[in-house]
Amino acid sequence: MSKENIQSIVDRYIDVSFSVTKKEEALMTKELGSEITQDQHYILRYIYRVGSCTSTELAEAFEVKKSAITAIINRLWEKGFIKRTRDEKDRRVVYLTLTEQGEEFFQRIEEKINCLIEKLISKFEPSEMEQFIKTYEKLNQMLIEIKDNQIDHL
Amino acid sequence: MSKENIQSIVDRYIDVSFSVTKKEEALMTKELGSEITQDQHYILRYIYRVGSCTSTELAEAFEVKKSAITAIINRLWEKGFIKRTRDEKDRRVVYLTLTEQGEEFFQRIEEKINCLIEKLISKFEPSEMEQFIKTYEKLNQMLIEIKDNQIDHL
DNA sequence: TTTAATTGTTAAATAGTTTAACTATCTCCA
DNA sequence: TGGAGATAGTTAAACTATTTAACAATTAAA
């Protein structure tokens, strides 16, 4: 592959990933309404999936400092979506779970977002979308390896 | 395609797009260093590409309010990367361009980022990456149409 | 048992965002 | 032609998300 071709692919990749991310966020924000933000939604999503987790775990998953998580959790806690439970054995640890209200809220939101993405995805041939996601997941795997191995130069 | 399959594809899509975006941003932030932020970099990138533009144009391109653009432009202006030039014919309009310093800075950053993305992309078969980007661009096109047509229900 | 490390929080600072009000300028039509 | 309304950009206030640095409480390790 020639240098020009690679450069063109790189340019197209940067443009399209930026553009798609922006537009999807805009659509999602519309679905979320004014109740919660994107970041808060992703945190709810994470906790919903795993059932229970700690601030440290969230900080690692989202690649931010723990104090950033504290701030988001505080806002979700004020809305009544999050419950904090101290570990009785190791009293430093605080387990985060969704309240009943938080769970209901998340499910309601998630249905809308699933619907949105589904309609978007369903415009493609299943095989094309399958291949797209496979490559996307491969890319993700490579990024995980880069991070784990601390290979700054790849 | 069955309902379960679609749901599974939707889940995988949401997960992988979130994950890749996060990790790419983390890598890019490392390349950018402490001089500018992601958002500032994207603004520089836009102006570098088009040569000259207005706040209104940037606000539309980035789907934010004009006052958000003013804030970012102010920070880039303080760093000496942006020049503001009033239109002599329509004195409401302010043209934004990169200063020489801004251009040099952007090129330096961009080289690093291109290098990063290139190394990532080059691990794939060219045909696989080509197909991936084609589908990605199709997705982008669909998102543009949704936005233009204001089809909230798709 | 003193020293280390870990977990989570708080406080201060910065960036990005929206809404609302404002200035300056331009357009247009009565 | 002159006044009303539209447009371009800024400012101010409020909010969210983020980092750094310091801290308290607790646990692990020497």
Coordinates of C-alpha atoms (C1' of nucleotides) in Angstrom, one line a residue:
Chain A
M1 CA 0.0 0.0 0.0
S2 CA 1.4 3.3 -1.0
K3 CA 2.1 6.2 1.4
E4 CA -0.5 8.3 -0.2
N5 CA -3.2 5.6 0.2
I6 CA -2.3 5.1 3.8
Q7 CA -2.5 8.9 4.4
S8 CA -5.8 9.1 2.7
I9 CA -7.2 6.2 4.8
V10 CA -5.9 7.8 8.0
D11 CA -7.6 11.1 7.0
R12 CA -10.8 9.4 6.2
Y13 CA -10.7 7.5 9.5
I14 CA -10.1 10.6 11.6
D15 CA -12.8 12.5 9.9
V16 CA -15.5 9.9 9.9
S17 CA -14.9 8.7 13.5
F18 CA -15.1 12.3 14.7
S19 CA -18.2 13.0 12.7
V20 CA -20.1 9.9 13.6
T21 CA -19.3 10.2 17.3
K22 CA -20.5 13.8 17.3
K23 CA -23.7 13.0 15.6
E24 CA -24.5 10.0 17.6
E25 CA -23.9 11.9 20.8
A26 CA -26.3 14.6 19.6
L27 CA -29.0 12.0 18.9
M28 CA -28.5 10.3 22.2
T29 CA -28.6 13.6 24.1
K30 CA -31.9 14.2 22.5
E31 CA -33.2 10.9 23.8
L32 CA -31.8 11.4 27.2
G33 CA -33.7 14.7 27.6
S34 CA -32.7 17.0 30.4
E35 CA -32.7 14.4 33.2
I36 CA -29.2 13.1 32.9
T37 CA -26.1 13.7 30.8
Q38 CA -24.2 11.4 28.4
D39 CA -21.6 10.6 31.0
Q40 CA -24.1 9.9 33.7
H41 CA -25.9 7.6 31.3
Y42 CA -22.8 5.6 30.6
I43 CA -22.1 5.3 34.3
L44 CA -25.7 4.0 34.9
R45 CA -25.2 1.6 32.0
Y46 CA -22.0 0.2 33.6
I47 CA -23.5 -0.3 37.0
Y48 CA -26.7 -1.8 35.5
R49 CA -24.7 -4.3 33.7
V50 CA -22.4 -5.4 36.5
G51 CA -25.0 -5.0 39.2
S52 CA -22.6 -3.6 41.8
C53 CA -19.2 -2.0 41.6
T54 CA -16.8 0.5 43.3
S55 CA -15.5 3.9 42.4
T56 CA -12.1 2.6 41.7
E57 CA -13.5 0.1 39.2
L58 CA -15.4 2.8 37.5
A59 CA -12.4 5.1 37.4
E60 CA -10.4 2.4 35.7
A61 CA -13.2 1.5 33.2
F62 CA -13.7 5.1 32.2
E63 CA -10.1 6.1 32.4
V64 CA -10.6 9.0 34.7
K65 CA -9.5 9.9 38.2
K66 CA -11.5 8.7 41.1
S67 CA -12.5 12.2 42.1
A68 CA -14.2 12.6 38.7
I69 CA -16.3 9.5 39.5
T70 CA -17.2 10.8 42.9
A71 CA -18.6 13.9 41.3
I72 CA -20.8 12.0 38.8
I73 CA -21.9 9.5 41.4
N74 CA -22.9 12.4 43.7
R75 CA -25.1 13.9 41.0
L76 CA -26.8 10.5 40.3
W77 CA -27.2 10.0 44.0
E78 CA -28.9 13.4 44.3
K79 CA -31.3 12.2 41.7
G80 CA -32.0 9.1 43.7
F81 CA -30.6 6.7 41.1
I82 CA -27.6 5.3 43.1
K83 CA -27.2 3.6 46.4
R84 CA -24.0 3.5 48.4
T85 CA -23.3 0.5 50.6
R86 CA -20.2 0.2 52.8
D87 CA -18.4 -3.1 52.8
E88 CA -18.6 -4.6 56.3
K89 CA -15.3 -6.5 56.0
D90 CA -13.2 -3.8 54.3
R91 CA -14.7 -0.5 55.5
R92 CA -12.8 1.6 53.0
V93 CA -14.8 0.1 50.2
V94 CA -18.2 1.5 49.0
Y95 CA -20.4 -0.6 46.7
L96 CA -22.4 1.3 44.2
T97 CA -25.7 -0.1 43.0
L98 CA -28.8 1.3 41.2
T99 CA -31.9 2.1 43.3
E100 CA -35.2 0.7 42.1
Q101 CA -35.9 4.1 40.7
G102 CA -32.5 4.2 39.0
E103 CA -33.1 0.8 37.4
E104 CA -36.5 1.8 36.1
F105 CA -35.1 5.0 34.7
F106 CA -32.2 3.3 33.0
Q107 CA -34.4 0.7 31.4
R108 CA -36.7 3.4 30.0
I109 CA -33.8 5.4 28.6
E110 CA -32.1 2.3 27.2
E111 CA -35.1 1.2 25.3
K112 CA -35.2 4.5 23.5
I113 CA -31.5 4.3 22.7
N114 CA -31.6 0.7 21.6
C115 CA -34.5 1.6 19.3
L116 CA -32.5 4.5 17.8
I117 CA -29.4 2.4 17.2
E118 CA -31.4 -0.5 15.9
K119 CA -33.1 1.6 13.3
L120 CA -29.8 3.0 12.2
I121 CA -28.2 -0.4 12.0
S122 CA -31.1 -2.1 10.3
K123 CA -30.5 0.0 7.2
F124 CA -27.5 -2.1 6.5
E125 CA -27.2 -5.6 5.1
P126 CA -26.7 -7.9 8.1
S127 CA -23.5 -9.2 6.7
E128 CA -22.1 -5.8 6.2
M129 CA -22.9 -4.7 9.7
E130 CA -21.6 -7.9 11.1
Q131 CA -18.3 -7.4 9.4
F132 CA -18.2 -3.8 10.4
I133 CA -18.6 -4.6 14.1
K134 CA -16.1 -7.4 13.9
T135 CA -13.4 -5.1 12.6
Y136 CA -14.5 -2.5 15.1
E137 CA -14.1 -5.1 17.9
K138 CA -10.7 -6.0 16.6
L139 CA -9.6 -2.4 16.7
N140 CA -10.9 -2.2 20.2
Q141 CA -8.8 -5.3 21.2
M142 CA -5.7 -3.7 19.7
L143 CA -6.3 -0.6 21.7
I144 CA -6.7 -2.6 24.9
E145 CA -3.4 -4.4 24.1
I146 CA -1.6 -1.1 23.5
K147 CA -2.9 0.3 26.8
D148 CA -2.1 -2.9 28.8
N149 CA 1.4 -3.2 27.3
Q150 CA 2.1 0.4 27.7
I151 CA 3.5 0.3 24.1
D152 CA 3.7 4.0 23.5
H153 CA 5.4 3.5 20.1
L154 CA 3.1 0.6 19.3
Chain B
M1 CA -32.7 -11.4 11.1
S2 CA -34.2 -12.4 14.5
K3 CA -35.0 -10.0 17.3
E4 CA -32.3 -11.5 19.5
N5 CA -29.6 -11.1 16.8
I6 CA -30.5 -7.5 16.3
Q7 CA -30.4 -6.8 20.0
S8 CA -27.0 -8.5 20.3
I9 CA -25.7 -6.4 17.4
V10 CA -27.0 -3.2 19.0
D11 CA -25.4 -4.1 22.3
R12 CA -22.1 -4.9 20.6
Y13 CA -22.2 -1.7 18.7
I14 CA -22.9 0.5 21.7
D15 CA -20.2 -1.2 23.7
V16 CA -17.5 -1.1 21.1
S17 CA -18.1 2.4 19.9
F18 CA -18.0 3.7 23.4
S19 CA -14.9 1.7 24.2
V20 CA -12.9 2.6 21.1
T21 CA -13.8 6.3 21.4
K22 CA -12.6 6.4 25.0
K23 CA -9.4 4.7 24.2
E24 CA -8.5 6.7 21.1
E25 CA -9.2 9.9 23.0
A26 CA -6.9 8.8 25.8
L27 CA -4.1 8.0 23.3
M28 CA -4.7 11.3 21.4
T29 CA -4.6 13.3 24.7
K30 CA -1.3 11.7 25.4
E31 CA 0.1 13.0 22.1
L32 CA -1.4 16.4 22.5
G33 CA 0.4 16.9 25.8
S34 CA -0.7 19.7 28.1
E35 CA -0.6 22.4 25.4
I36 CA -4.1 22.0 24.1
T37 CA -7.2 19.9 24.7
Q38 CA -9.0 17.5 22.3
D39 CA -11.7 20.1 21.5
Q40 CA -9.2 22.8 20.8
H41 CA -7.3 20.4 18.6
Y42 CA -10.4 19.6 16.6
I43 CA -11.1 23.3 16.2
L44 CA -7.5 23.9 15.0
R45 CA -8.0 21.0 12.6
Y46 CA -11.1 22.4 11.1
I47 CA -9.7 25.9 10.6
Y48 CA -6.5 24.4 9.2
R49 CA -8.5 22.5 6.6
V50 CA -10.8 25.3 5.4
G51 CA -8.2 28.1 5.8
S52 CA -10.7 30.6 7.2
C53 CA -14.1 30.4 8.8
T54 CA -16.5 32.1 11.1
S55 CA -17.8 31.3 14.6
T56 CA -21.2 30.5 13.2
E57 CA -19.8 28.0 10.8
L58 CA -17.8 26.3 13.6
A59 CA -20.9 26.2 15.8
E60 CA -22.8 24.4 13.1
A61 CA -20.0 22.0 12.3
F62 CA -19.5 21.1 15.9
E63 CA -23.2 21.2 16.8
V64 CA -22.7 23.6 19.8
K65 CA -23.9 27.1 20.5
K66 CA -21.8 30.0 19.3
S67 CA -20.9 31.0 22.8
A68 CA -19.2 27.7 23.3
I69 CA -17.1 28.4 20.2
T70 CA -16.2 31.9 21.5
A71 CA -14.8 30.3 24.7
I72 CA -12.6 27.8 22.8
I73 CA -11.5 30.4 20.3
N74 CA -10.5 32.8 23.2
R75 CA -8.3 30.1 24.7
L76 CA -6.6 29.4 21.4
W77 CA -6.3 33.1 20.8
E78 CA -4.6 33.5 24.1
K79 CA -2.1 30.9 23.1
G80 CA -1.4 32.8 19.9
F81 CA -2.8 30.2 17.5
I82 CA -5.7 32.1 16.1
K83 CA -6.1 35.4 14.3
R84 CA -9.4 37.3 14.2
T85 CA -10.1 39.5 11.2
R86 CA -13.2 41.6 10.7
D87 CA -15.0 41.6 7.4
E88 CA -14.8 45.1 5.9
K89 CA -18.0 44.7 4.0
D90 CA -20.1 43.1 6.7
R91 CA -18.7 44.3 9.9
R92 CA -20.6 41.8 12.0
V93 CA -18.5 39.0 10.7
V94 CA -15.2 37.9 12.1
Y95 CA -13.0 35.6 10.1
L96 CA -10.9 33.1 12.1
T97 CA -7.6 31.9 10.7
L98 CA -4.5 30.2 12.1
T99 CA -1.5 32.3 12.9
E100 CA 1.9 31.1 11.6
Q101 CA 2.5 29.8 15.1
G102 CA -0.8 28.1 15.1
E103 CA -0.2 26.4 11.7
E104 CA 3.3 25.2 12.8
F105 CA 1.9 23.9 16.0
F106 CA -1.0 22.1 14.3
Q107 CA 1.3 20.4 11.8
R108 CA 3.5 19.2 14.5
I109 CA 0.6 17.7 16.5
E110 CA -1.0 16.3 13.4
E111 CA 2.1 14.4 12.3
K112 CA 2.1 12.6 15.7
I113 CA -1.6 11.7 15.5
N114 CA -1.4 10.6 11.9
C115 CA 1.5 8.4 12.9
L116 CA -0.5 6.9 15.7
I117 CA -3.6 6.2 13.6
E118 CA -1.5 4.9 10.8
K119 CA 0.2 2.3 13.0
L120 CA -3.1 1.3 14.3
I121 CA -4.7 1.0 10.9
S122 CA -1.7 -0.7 9.3
K123 CA -2.3 -3.8 11.4
F124 CA -5.3 -4.6 9.3
E125 CA -5.5 -6.0 5.8
P126 CA -6.0 -3.0 3.5
S127 CA -9.2 -4.5 2.1
E128 CA -10.7 -5.0 5.6
M129 CA -9.9 -1.5 6.6
E130 CA -11.2 -0.1 3.3
Q131 CA -14.5 -1.9 3.8
F132 CA -14.6 -0.8 7.5
I133 CA -14.2 2.8 6.6
K134 CA -16.7 2.5 3.7
T135 CA -19.4 1.3 6.1
Y136 CA -18.4 3.9 8.6
E137 CA -18.8 6.6 6.0
K138 CA -22.2 5.2 5.0
L139 CA -23.3 5.4 8.6
N140 CA -22.1 8.9 8.8
Q141 CA -24.1 9.8 5.6
M142 CA -27.2 8.3 7.2
L143 CA -26.7 10.4 10.3
I144 CA -26.3 13.5 8.2
E145 CA -29.6 12.7 6.5
I146 CA -31.4 12.1 9.8
K147 CA -30.2 15.5 11.0
D148 CA -31.0 17.4 7.8
N149 CA -34.4 15.9 7.5
Q150 CA -35.2 16.3 11.1
I151 CA -36.6 12.7 11.0
D152 CA -36.8 12.1 14.7
H153 CA -38.5 8.8 14.2
L154 CA -36.0 7.9 11.4
Chain C
dT1 C1' 3.4 -1.8 66.1
dT2 C1' 4.8 1.5 63.3
dT3 C1' 4.9 2.2 58.3
dA4 C1' 2.8 1.5 53.6
dA5 C1' -0.7 1.3 50.7
dT6 C1' -5.5 1.6 49.5
dT7 C1' -10.4 3.6 49.1
dG8 C1' -13.0 7.3 48.7
dT9 C1' -13.9 12.3 49.5
dT10 C1' -13.1 17.3 49.4
dA11 C1' -11.4 21.6 47.6
dA12 C1' -9.6 24.5 44.1
dA13 C1' -8.7 25.2 39.4
dT14 C1' -9.7 24.7 34.4
dA15 C1' -12.5 23.4 30.1
dG16 C1' -16.6 23.0 27.8
dT17 C1' -21.4 23.7 27.6
dT18 C1' -26.2 26.2 27.6
dT19 C1' -29.3 30.0 28.3
dA20 C1' -30.2 34.7 28.2
dA21 C1' -29.1 39.3 27.6
dC22 C1' -26.6 42.5 25.0
dT23 C1' -24.0 45.3 21.1
dA24 C1' -23.2 46.2 16.6
dT25 C1' -24.4 45.7 12.1
dC26 C1' -27.2 44.7 8.2
dT27 C1' -31.7 43.9 5.4
dC28 C1' -35.9 45.0 3.8
dC29 C1' -40.1 46.9 3.1
dA30 C1' -43.9 50.3 4.0
Chain D
dT1 C1' -35.7 56.6 4.0
dG2 C1' -36.2 55.1 8.4
dG3 C1' -37.6 51.9 11.5
dA4 C1' -38.4 46.8 12.6
dG5 C1' -36.5 42.7 12.7
dA6 C1' -32.7 39.5 11.5
dT7 C1' -27.9 38.2 12.0
dA8 C1' -22.9 37.8 14.1
dG9 C1' -20.5 37.6 17.8
dT10 C1' -19.6 38.4 22.8
dT11 C1' -20.5 38.4 27.8
dA12 C1' -22.2 36.7 32.1
dA13 C1' -24.1 33.2 35.1
dA14 C1' -24.8 28.5 36.0
dC15 C1' -23.8 23.8 35.4
dT16 C1' -21.0 19.4 34.3
dA17 C1' -16.8 17.0 33.9
dT18 C1' -12.1 16.9 34.7
dT19 C1' -7.3 17.0 37.2
dT20 C1' -4.3 17.8 41.0
dA21 C1' -3.4 17.8 45.7
dA22 C1' -4.5 17.1 50.2
dC23 C1' -7.0 14.5 53.5
dA24 C1' -9.4 10.7 56.6
dA25 C1' -10.3 6.2 57.5
dT26 C1' -8.9 1.8 57.0
dT27 C1' -6.1 -2.2 55.9
dA28 C1' -1.8 -4.7 54.8
dA29 C1' 2.9 -5.5 55.6
dA30 C1' 7.6 -4.9 57.6

